[in-house]
């Protein structure tokens, strides 16, 4: 019998037996090793996505594991291969897909939200979603490839260039990853974060931080940039104050990259956009190139994934882990160990 973590109703998760069936044509069965809990999973847990998520729903899309079985017609993969999953299934026929933007398909199946996710001991997915992992990369660290791919896509959407000054508003897991990826692109980076634990972790990773509760961020930006303003700002906080901070940080023709999910409309200073000819870009999800770049960044240590993992809990303790993440505090990234004792963090 295999187990799965399921969302059943607002603020209620359970651990229940999961169906175990042969992979069909073009499919593979995986043994997820580690699955990360992300902000979207928390939105589901809170009941905010009930219109989209059909309970009981198996959660999770940040994962790494190994192939157990391959279905008919799968030729490039073998049992035992270490993989992560790009959890997107698109229709290929909508206007977005026809324009080459399959990752934001107008009928997108985001696996782990719209269909069963990875937080289970066996998981069947299309082989087209697989991304190969280096055998030398520990699977717990590889579970951070998916959020790193988000950061790679965000930095690409903002077109960050060598030598530019970048402000990241929000120092949670994705904010830190964006800062690391932007730094790898040659940018000078400042992370704006009110939580002292997160600021300390960022500083231990060699990033410079500012506390918005202790100083005027706009004034700090002006001093840092000789009154020019930042070239790029990333809004990753999801807060109204974060939007204002990001807009005010930008200099002439600066780019604001909206990363956080804002569940309600926000006021924004459009006069600032007019006066400084600012650009606003949205950034959602990723493509295969972003994932492959993310694998390389985690594997070579540019993204020190191990430092971002606060703790690893067994699958049966996942419900408590959601509550711990909800409280914030000193928690960064929690992974759920889905193994049955046959595979470990190091491979």
mmCIF file of C-alpha atoms in Angstrom:
data_model
loop_
_atom_site.group_PDB
_atom_site.id
_atom_site.type_symbol
_atom_site.label_atom_id
_atom_site.label_comp_id
_atom_site.label_asym_id
_atom_site.label_seq_id
_atom_site.Cartn_x
_atom_site.Cartn_y
_atom_site.Cartn_z
ATOM 1 C CA UNK A 1 0.000 0.000 0.000
ATOM 2 C CA UNK A 2 1.248 3.466 -0.877
ATOM 3 C CA UNK A 3 0.264 6.679 0.916
ATOM 4 C CA UNK A 4 -0.587 10.187 -0.223
ATOM 5 C CA UNK A 5 -1.126 13.561 1.452
ATOM 6 C CA UNK A 6 -4.545 14.880 0.437
ATOM 7 C CA UNK A 7 -6.336 18.189 0.777
ATOM 8 C CA UNK A 8 -9.926 17.463 1.811
ATOM 9 C CA UNK A 9 -11.294 20.871 2.867
ATOM 10 C CA UNK A 10 -10.105 24.255 4.117
ATOM 11 C CA UNK A 11 -7.293 23.768 6.655
ATOM 12 C CA UNK A 12 -7.710 19.994 6.568
ATOM 13 C CA UNK A 13 -5.204 17.479 5.202
ATOM 14 C CA UNK A 14 -5.102 13.733 5.665
ATOM 15 C CA UNK A 15 -2.800 10.845 4.816
ATOM 16 C CA UNK A 16 -4.601 8.105 2.938
ATOM 17 C CA UNK A 17 -3.916 5.098 0.704
ATOM 18 C CA UNK A 18 -3.225 6.030 -2.908
ATOM 19 C CA UNK A 19 -4.212 4.194 -6.065
ATOM 20 C CA UNK A 20 -1.409 2.144 -7.620
ATOM 21 C CA UNK A 21 -1.852 1.349 -11.302
ATOM 22 C CA UNK A 22 0.309 0.478 -14.292
ATOM 23 C CA UNK A 23 1.583 3.527 -16.208
ATOM 24 C CA UNK A 24 -0.234 3.919 -19.512
ATOM 25 C CA UNK A 25 1.188 4.721 -22.939
ATOM 26 C CA UNK A 26 3.704 7.558 -22.736
ATOM 27 C CA UNK A 27 3.564 7.581 -18.929
ATOM 28 C CA UNK A 28 6.040 6.754 -16.170
ATOM 29 C CA UNK A 29 5.509 5.800 -12.556
ATOM 30 C CA UNK A 30 7.775 7.649 -10.132
ATOM 31 C CA UNK A 31 8.802 7.132 -6.537
ATOM 32 C CA UNK A 32 8.949 10.724 -5.255
ATOM 33 C CA UNK A 33 11.765 11.065 -2.741
ATOM 34 C CA UNK A 34 11.320 14.661 -1.513
ATOM 35 C CA UNK A 35 8.532 17.140 -2.168
ATOM 36 C CA UNK A 36 8.694 20.802 -1.182
ATOM 37 C CA UNK A 37 5.767 22.750 0.254
ATOM 38 C CA UNK A 38 5.330 26.081 -1.514
ATOM 39 C CA UNK A 39 3.161 29.170 -1.201
ATOM 40 C CA UNK A 40 0.622 27.838 -3.696
ATOM 41 C CA UNK A 41 0.209 24.711 -1.577
ATOM 42 C CA UNK A 42 -0.538 26.989 1.387
ATOM 43 C CA UNK A 43 -3.162 28.860 -0.660
ATOM 44 C CA UNK A 44 -4.816 25.494 -1.352
ATOM 45 C CA UNK A 45 -4.558 24.540 2.334
ATOM 46 C CA UNK A 46 -6.321 27.777 3.298
ATOM 47 C CA UNK A 47 -9.209 26.951 0.980
ATOM 48 C CA UNK A 48 -8.456 29.894 -1.318
ATOM 49 C CA UNK A 49 -8.387 27.708 -4.436
ATOM 50 C CA UNK A 50 -11.465 25.554 -3.856
ATOM 51 C CA UNK A 51 -12.986 26.758 -7.127
ATOM 52 C CA UNK A 52 -10.077 25.140 -8.939
ATOM 53 C CA UNK A 53 -8.968 22.228 -6.735
ATOM 54 C CA UNK A 54 -11.241 19.179 -6.614
ATOM 55 C CA UNK A 55 -11.023 17.586 -3.159
ATOM 56 C CA UNK A 56 -9.730 15.146 -2.155
ATOM 57 C CA UNK A 57 -6.623 16.368 -3.967
ATOM 58 C CA UNK A 58 -3.046 15.101 -3.716
ATOM 59 C CA UNK A 59 -0.791 18.169 -3.409
ATOM 60 C CA UNK A 60 2.813 18.915 -4.341
ATOM 61 C CA UNK A 61 4.781 19.880 -7.441
ATOM 62 C CA UNK A 62 8.328 20.657 -6.186
ATOM 63 C CA UNK A 63 9.894 17.205 -6.267
ATOM 64 C CA UNK A 64 12.750 14.894 -7.033
ATOM 65 C CA UNK A 65 12.685 11.127 -7.196
ATOM 66 C CA UNK A 66 13.308 8.061 -9.325
ATOM 67 C CA UNK A 67 11.501 6.195 -12.053
ATOM 68 C CA UNK A 68 9.907 2.916 -10.957
ATOM 69 C CA UNK A 69 8.126 1.757 -14.121
ATOM 70 C CA UNK A 70 7.730 3.004 -17.679
ATOM 71 C CA UNK A 71 4.639 2.617 -19.806
ATOM 72 C CA UNK A 72 4.340 1.485 -23.432
ATOM 73 C CA UNK A 73 6.105 3.716 -25.922
ATOM 74 C CA UNK A 74 8.501 5.288 -23.407
ATOM 75 C CA UNK A 75 11.985 4.774 -24.841
ATOM 76 C CA UNK A 76 14.320 7.400 -23.350
ATOM 77 C CA UNK A 77 13.808 6.592 -19.667
ATOM 78 C CA UNK A 78 14.643 3.616 -17.478
ATOM 79 C CA UNK A 79 13.688 2.481 -13.976
ATOM 80 C CA UNK A 80 16.142 3.981 -11.503
ATOM 81 C CA UNK A 81 16.712 7.245 -13.430
ATOM 82 C CA UNK A 82 16.819 10.300 -11.156
ATOM 83 C CA UNK A 83 14.323 12.934 -12.292
ATOM 84 C CA UNK A 84 12.325 15.981 -11.427
ATOM 85 C CA UNK A 85 9.077 16.986 -13.096
ATOM 86 C CA UNK A 86 8.079 20.140 -14.943
ATOM 87 C CA UNK A 87 4.453 19.883 -13.768
ATOM 88 C CA UNK A 88 2.735 21.382 -16.807
ATOM 89 C CA UNK A 89 0.381 19.740 -19.280
ATOM 90 C CA UNK A 90 -0.887 21.980 -22.110
ATOM 91 C CA UNK A 91 -3.402 21.390 -24.892
ATOM 92 C CA UNK A 92 -1.226 22.627 -27.780
ATOM 93 C CA UNK A 93 -4.210 24.137 -29.586
ATOM 94 C CA UNK A 94 -5.163 27.332 -27.721
ATOM 95 C CA UNK A 95 -3.971 30.781 -28.915
ATOM 96 C CA UNK A 96 -1.203 30.872 -26.269
ATOM 97 C CA UNK A 97 0.125 27.469 -27.328
ATOM 98 C CA UNK A 98 -0.051 28.338 -31.010
ATOM 99 C CA UNK A 99 1.977 31.486 -30.256
ATOM 100 C CA UNK A 100 4.677 29.356 -28.604
ATOM 101 C CA UNK A 101 3.721 30.106 -25.000
ATOM 102 C CA UNK A 102 2.690 26.609 -23.940
ATOM 103 C CA UNK A 103 3.685 27.196 -20.304
ATOM 104 C CA UNK A 104 0.781 29.644 -19.983
ATOM 105 C CA UNK A 105 -1.672 27.578 -22.012
ATOM 106 C CA UNK A 106 -5.197 28.941 -21.699
ATOM 107 C CA UNK A 107 -6.340 25.464 -20.625
ATOM 108 C CA UNK A 108 -3.248 24.561 -18.614
ATOM 109 C CA UNK A 109 -3.225 21.528 -16.341
ATOM 110 C CA UNK A 110 -0.838 22.446 -13.550
ATOM 111 C CA UNK A 111 -0.054 19.036 -12.098
ATOM 112 C CA UNK A 112 -0.345 19.175 -8.315
ATOM 113 C CA UNK A 113 -3.151 21.743 -8.502
ATOM 114 C CA UNK A 114 -5.467 20.779 -11.352
ATOM 115 C CA UNK A 115 -4.561 17.080 -11.200
ATOM 116 C CA UNK A 116 -2.906 14.790 -8.604
ATOM 117 C CA UNK A 117 0.499 15.947 -7.348
ATOM 118 C CA UNK A 118 3.743 14.498 -6.031
ATOM 119 C CA UNK A 119 3.100 14.227 -2.285
ATOM 120 C CA UNK A 120 2.653 10.461 -2.456
ATOM 121 C CA UNK A 121 4.853 7.392 -2.521
ATOM 122 C CA UNK A 122 4.012 6.548 -6.155
ATOM 123 C CA UNK A 123 3.099 9.100 -8.828
ATOM 124 C CA UNK A 124 2.256 8.584 -12.493
ATOM 125 C CA UNK A 125 3.001 11.441 -14.934
ATOM 126 C CA UNK A 126 3.525 11.884 -18.685
ATOM 127 C CA UNK A 127 7.121 11.126 -19.654
ATOM 128 C CA UNK A 128 7.152 14.465 -21.491
ATOM 129 C CA UNK A 129 7.219 16.244 -18.116
ATOM 130 C CA UNK A 130 10.456 14.599 -16.931
ATOM 131 C CA UNK A 131 13.712 16.505 -16.457
ATOM 132 C CA UNK A 132 16.835 14.407 -15.971
ATOM 133 C CA UNK A 133 18.940 14.982 -12.850
ATOM 134 C CA UNK A 134 22.686 14.365 -12.441
ATOM 135 C CA UNK A 135 23.346 11.210 -10.441
ATOM 136 C CA UNK A 136 25.680 13.224 -8.217
ATOM 137 C CA UNK A 137 22.931 15.628 -7.105
ATOM 138 C CA UNK A 138 21.303 14.625 -3.783
ATOM 139 C CA UNK A 139 17.570 14.246 -4.221
ATOM 140 C CA UNK A 140 16.674 16.506 -1.298
ATOM 141 C CA UNK A 141 18.567 19.371 -2.932
ATOM 142 C CA UNK A 142 17.066 18.503 -6.325
ATOM 143 C CA UNK A 143 13.598 19.118 -4.868
ATOM 144 C CA UNK A 144 14.462 22.835 -5.099
ATOM 145 C CA UNK A 145 14.960 22.722 -8.863
ATOM 146 C CA UNK A 146 11.313 23.671 -9.524
ATOM 147 C CA UNK A 147 11.343 26.906 -7.463
ATOM 148 C CA UNK A 148 14.780 27.678 -8.911
ATOM 149 C CA UNK A 149 13.245 27.342 -12.388
ATOM 150 C CA UNK A 150 10.661 29.926 -11.304
ATOM 151 C CA UNK A 151 13.525 32.270 -10.367
ATOM 152 C CA UNK A 152 15.347 31.626 -13.650
ATOM 153 C CA UNK A 153 12.188 32.472 -15.586
ATOM 154 C CA UNK A 154 11.601 35.622 -13.515
ATOM 155 C CA UNK A 155 15.139 36.911 -14.036
ATOM 156 C CA UNK A 156 14.807 36.167 -17.742
ATOM 157 C CA UNK A 157 11.470 37.989 -18.007
ATOM 158 C CA UNK A 158 13.041 41.029 -16.348
ATOM 159 C CA UNK A 159 16.013 40.805 -18.755
ATOM 160 C CA UNK A 160 18.523 41.331 -15.942
ATOM 161 C CA UNK A 161 21.947 42.250 -17.287
ATOM 162 C CA UNK A 162 25.483 42.282 -15.950
ATOM 163 C CA UNK A 163 26.156 45.300 -13.741
ATOM 164 C CA UNK A 164 22.527 46.273 -13.193
ATOM 165 C CA UNK A 165 21.185 47.172 -9.760
ATOM 166 C CA UNK A 166 18.339 44.927 -8.673
ATOM 167 C CA UNK A 167 15.982 45.195 -5.698
ATOM 168 C CA UNK A 168 14.122 42.061 -4.581
ATOM 169 C CA UNK A 169 11.138 42.874 -2.351
ATOM 170 C CA UNK A 170 10.425 39.782 -0.273
ATOM 171 C CA UNK A 171 13.059 37.411 1.094
ATOM 172 C CA UNK A 172 11.161 34.137 1.205
ATOM 173 C CA UNK A 173 12.343 31.077 -0.735
ATOM 174 C CA UNK A 174 11.498 32.436 -4.201
ATOM 175 C CA UNK A 175 12.821 35.905 -3.364
ATOM 176 C CA UNK A 176 16.146 34.467 -2.201
ATOM 177 C CA UNK A 177 16.340 32.277 -5.306
ATOM 178 C CA UNK A 178 15.661 35.269 -7.562
ATOM 179 C CA UNK A 179 18.409 37.202 -5.770
ATOM 180 C CA UNK A 180 20.874 34.311 -6.249
ATOM 181 C CA UNK A 181 20.007 33.867 -9.932
ATOM 182 C CA UNK A 182 20.200 37.637 -10.561
ATOM 183 C CA UNK A 183 23.581 37.736 -8.841
ATOM 184 C CA UNK A 184 24.759 34.871 -11.047
ATOM 185 C CA UNK A 185 23.728 37.023 -14.041
ATOM 186 C CA UNK A 186 26.120 39.728 -12.814
ATOM 187 C CA UNK A 187 23.673 42.049 -11.079
ATOM 188 C CA UNK A 188 24.201 43.909 -7.814
ATOM 189 C CA UNK A 189 21.335 42.844 -5.571
ATOM 190 C CA UNK A 190 19.566 44.102 -2.452
ATOM 191 C CA UNK A 191 16.904 42.024 -0.698
ATOM 192 C CA UNK A 192 14.149 43.868 1.193
ATOM 193 C CA UNK A 193 12.766 41.669 3.977
ATOM 194 C CA UNK A 194 11.200 42.449 7.351
ATOM 195 C CA UNK A 195 11.811 38.976 8.857
ATOM 196 C CA UNK A 196 15.134 38.917 10.736
ATOM 197 C CA UNK A 197 15.690 35.179 10.244
ATOM 198 C CA UNK A 198 15.289 35.458 6.503
ATOM 199 C CA UNK A 199 17.586 38.477 6.352
ATOM 200 C CA UNK A 200 20.234 36.579 8.294
ATOM 201 C CA UNK A 201 20.022 33.588 5.950
ATOM 202 C CA UNK A 202 20.298 35.863 2.922
ATOM 203 C CA UNK A 203 23.353 37.547 4.409
ATOM 204 C CA UNK A 204 24.941 34.160 5.155
ATOM 205 C CA UNK A 205 24.531 33.443 1.435
ATOM 206 C CA UNK A 206 26.451 36.626 0.631
ATOM 207 C CA UNK A 207 23.420 38.776 -0.211
ATOM 208 C CA UNK A 208 22.941 42.325 1.079
ATOM 209 C CA UNK A 209 19.637 43.031 2.819
ATOM 210 C CA UNK A 210 17.522 45.952 3.973
ATOM 211 C CA UNK A 211 14.908 45.955 6.746
ATOM 212 C CA UNK A 212 11.895 48.077 5.704
ATOM 213 C CA UNK A 213 10.871 48.403 9.345
ATOM 214 C CA UNK A 214 14.164 50.059 10.243
ATOM 215 C CA UNK A 215 14.898 52.356 7.298
ATOM 216 C CA UNK A 216 13.336 54.196 4.371
ATOM 217 C CA UNK A 217 13.950 51.850 1.419
ATOM 218 C CA UNK A 218 13.536 54.593 -1.180
ATOM 219 C CA UNK A 219 16.205 56.649 0.539
ATOM 220 C CA UNK A 220 18.551 53.640 0.720
ATOM 221 C CA UNK A 221 18.035 52.979 -2.990
ATOM 222 C CA UNK A 222 18.810 56.604 -3.832
ATOM 223 C CA UNK A 223 22.076 56.454 -1.879
ATOM 224 C CA UNK A 224 23.018 53.068 -3.361
ATOM 225 C CA UNK A 225 22.387 54.188 -6.941
ATOM 226 C CA UNK A 226 23.666 57.785 -6.692
ATOM 227 C CA UNK A 227 20.028 58.920 -7.018
ATOM 228 C CA UNK A 228 19.506 57.057 -10.308
ATOM 229 C CA UNK A 229 17.135 54.394 -8.939
ATOM 230 C CA UNK A 230 17.279 50.659 -9.467
ATOM 231 C CA UNK A 231 17.265 49.092 -12.930
ATOM 232 C CA UNK A 232 15.000 46.215 -11.915
ATOM 233 C CA UNK A 233 12.686 45.486 -8.990
ATOM 234 C CA UNK A 234 11.054 42.137 -8.255
ATOM 235 C CA UNK A 235 7.827 42.167 -6.213
ATOM 236 C CA UNK A 236 7.808 38.847 -4.363
ATOM 237 C CA UNK A 237 6.133 39.822 -1.082
ATOM 238 C CA UNK A 238 2.487 39.692 -2.150
ATOM 239 C CA UNK A 239 1.780 42.754 0.012
ATOM 240 C CA UNK A 240 0.424 46.153 -0.965
ATOM 241 C CA UNK A 241 3.401 47.817 0.726
ATOM 242 C CA UNK A 242 5.722 45.604 -1.313
ATOM 243 C CA UNK A 243 4.216 46.882 -4.562
ATOM 244 C CA UNK A 244 4.731 50.466 -3.476
ATOM 245 C CA UNK A 245 8.322 49.790 -2.406
ATOM 246 C CA UNK A 246 9.167 48.087 -5.699
ATOM 247 C CA UNK A 247 7.700 50.884 -7.834
ATOM 248 C CA UNK A 248 9.378 53.648 -5.845
ATOM 249 C CA UNK A 249 12.756 51.872 -6.047
ATOM 250 C CA UNK A 250 12.924 52.086 -9.845
ATOM 251 C CA UNK A 251 14.851 54.624 -11.863
ATOM 252 C CA UNK A 252 14.147 55.937 -15.337
ATOM 253 C CA UNK A 253 13.029 53.115 -17.652
ATOM 254 C CA UNK A 254 13.276 50.637 -14.804
ATOM 255 C CA UNK A 255 11.529 47.262 -15.023
ATOM 256 C CA UNK A 256 9.135 45.941 -12.397
ATOM 257 C CA UNK A 257 8.755 42.165 -12.489
ATOM 258 C CA UNK A 258 5.609 40.972 -10.719
ATOM 259 C CA UNK A 259 6.255 37.549 -9.212
ATOM 260 C CA UNK A 260 3.968 37.281 -6.174
ATOM 261 C CA UNK A 261 0.347 36.227 -6.531
ATOM 262 C CA UNK A 262 -1.848 39.123 -5.408
ATOM 263 C CA UNK A 263 -5.313 37.695 -4.714
ATOM 264 C CA UNK A 264 -6.957 41.124 -4.827
ATOM 265 C CA UNK A 265 -6.414 44.276 -6.905
ATOM 266 C CA UNK A 266 -3.709 46.658 -5.668
ATOM 267 C CA UNK A 267 -3.359 50.390 -5.987
ATOM 268 C CA UNK A 268 -0.330 51.331 -8.034
ATOM 269 C CA UNK A 269 1.274 54.689 -8.745
ATOM 270 C CA UNK A 270 0.680 54.960 -12.482
ATOM 271 C CA UNK A 271 2.052 58.511 -12.487
ATOM 272 C CA UNK A 272 5.418 57.018 -11.541
ATOM 273 C CA UNK A 273 5.157 54.716 -14.567
ATOM 274 C CA UNK A 274 4.376 57.659 -16.810
ATOM 275 C CA UNK A 275 6.999 59.988 -15.354
ATOM 276 C CA UNK A 276 9.891 57.537 -15.475
ATOM 277 C CA UNK A 277 8.748 55.415 -18.429
ATOM 278 C CA UNK A 278 8.679 52.285 -16.316
ATOM 279 C CA UNK A 279 7.841 48.815 -17.594
ATOM 280 C CA UNK A 280 5.737 46.216 -15.780
ATOM 281 C CA UNK A 281 6.189 42.550 -16.723
ATOM 282 C CA UNK A 282 4.395 39.527 -15.360
ATOM 283 C CA UNK A 283 6.274 36.299 -14.701
ATOM 284 C CA UNK A 284 4.433 33.006 -14.367
ATOM 285 C CA UNK A 285 5.868 29.499 -14.259
ATOM 286 C CA UNK A 286 8.709 28.395 -16.598
ATOM 287 C CA UNK A 287 9.658 26.437 -19.687
ATOM 288 C CA UNK A 288 11.999 23.490 -20.236
ATOM 289 C CA UNK A 289 15.017 25.734 -20.787
ATOM 290 C CA UNK A 290 14.388 27.387 -17.403
ATOM 291 C CA UNK A 291 14.268 23.959 -15.756
ATOM 292 C CA UNK A 292 17.478 22.779 -17.388
ATOM 293 C CA UNK A 293 19.235 25.970 -16.323
ATOM 294 C CA UNK A 294 17.892 25.482 -12.788
ATOM 295 C CA UNK A 295 19.277 21.938 -12.628
ATOM 296 C CA UNK A 296 22.716 23.291 -13.562
ATOM 297 C CA UNK A 297 22.568 26.088 -10.963
ATOM 298 C CA UNK A 298 21.594 23.724 -8.155
ATOM 299 C CA UNK A 299 24.075 21.042 -9.238
ATOM 300 C CA UNK A 300 27.077 23.411 -9.377
ATOM 301 C CA UNK A 301 26.234 25.102 -6.065
ATOM 302 C CA UNK A 302 25.398 28.518 -7.508
ATOM 303 C CA UNK A 303 22.098 27.938 -5.733
ATOM 304 C CA UNK A 304 23.095 26.394 -2.372
ATOM 305 C CA UNK A 305 19.869 24.422 -2.034
ATOM 306 C CA UNK A 306 20.880 22.656 1.171
ATOM 307 C CA UNK A 307 21.079 25.998 2.997
ATOM 308 C CA UNK A 308 17.468 26.798 2.118
ATOM 309 C CA UNK A 309 16.048 23.567 3.547
ATOM 310 C CA UNK A 310 14.828 24.247 7.091
ATOM 311 C CA UNK A 311 13.790 20.675 7.810
ATOM 312 C CA UNK A 312 12.589 17.421 6.286
ATOM 313 C CA UNK A 313 9.525 15.649 7.697
ATOM 314 C CA UNK A 314 8.082 12.197 6.954
ATOM 315 C CA UNK A 315 5.011 12.029 4.765
ATOM 316 C CA UNK A 316 2.758 11.254 7.731
ATOM 317 C CA UNK A 317 3.775 14.558 9.371
ATOM 318 C CA UNK A 318 3.031 16.730 6.328
ATOM 319 C CA UNK A 319 -0.181 18.221 7.786
ATOM 320 C CA UNK A 320 1.763 19.606 10.768
ATOM 321 C CA UNK A 321 4.427 20.950 8.399
ATOM 322 C CA UNK A 322 1.801 23.043 6.598
ATOM 323 C CA UNK A 323 0.851 24.638 9.907
ATOM 324 C CA UNK A 324 4.512 25.334 10.715
ATOM 325 C CA UNK A 325 5.009 27.070 7.370
ATOM 326 C CA UNK A 326 1.850 29.077 7.875
ATOM 327 C CA UNK A 327 3.241 30.542 11.082
ATOM 328 C CA UNK A 328 6.278 31.943 9.240
ATOM 329 C CA UNK A 329 8.971 32.703 11.793
ATOM 330 C CA UNK A 330 12.234 30.881 11.290
ATOM 331 C CA UNK A 331 10.984 28.537 8.551
ATOM 332 C CA UNK A 332 12.249 28.777 4.984
ATOM 333 C CA UNK A 333 11.683 25.549 3.006
ATOM 334 C CA UNK A 334 10.184 22.330 4.394
ATOM 335 C CA UNK A 335 10.476 19.099 2.429
ATOM 336 C CA UNK A 336 8.233 16.065 2.808
ATOM 337 C CA UNK A 337 10.093 12.750 2.709
ATOM 338 C CA UNK A 338 7.939 10.385 0.642
ATOM 339 C CA UNK A 339 10.374 7.486 0.652
ATOM 340 C CA UNK A 340 9.651 4.105 2.131
ATOM 341 C CA UNK A 341 13.210 3.731 3.369
ATOM 342 C CA UNK A 342 14.639 2.444 0.087
ATOM 343 C CA UNK A 343 16.116 5.730 -1.088
ATOM 344 C CA UNK A 344 17.794 8.586 0.741
ATOM 345 C CA UNK A 345 18.864 12.161 0.332
ATOM 346 C CA UNK A 346 22.256 11.292 -1.148
ATOM 347 C CA UNK A 347 22.341 9.092 -4.219
#
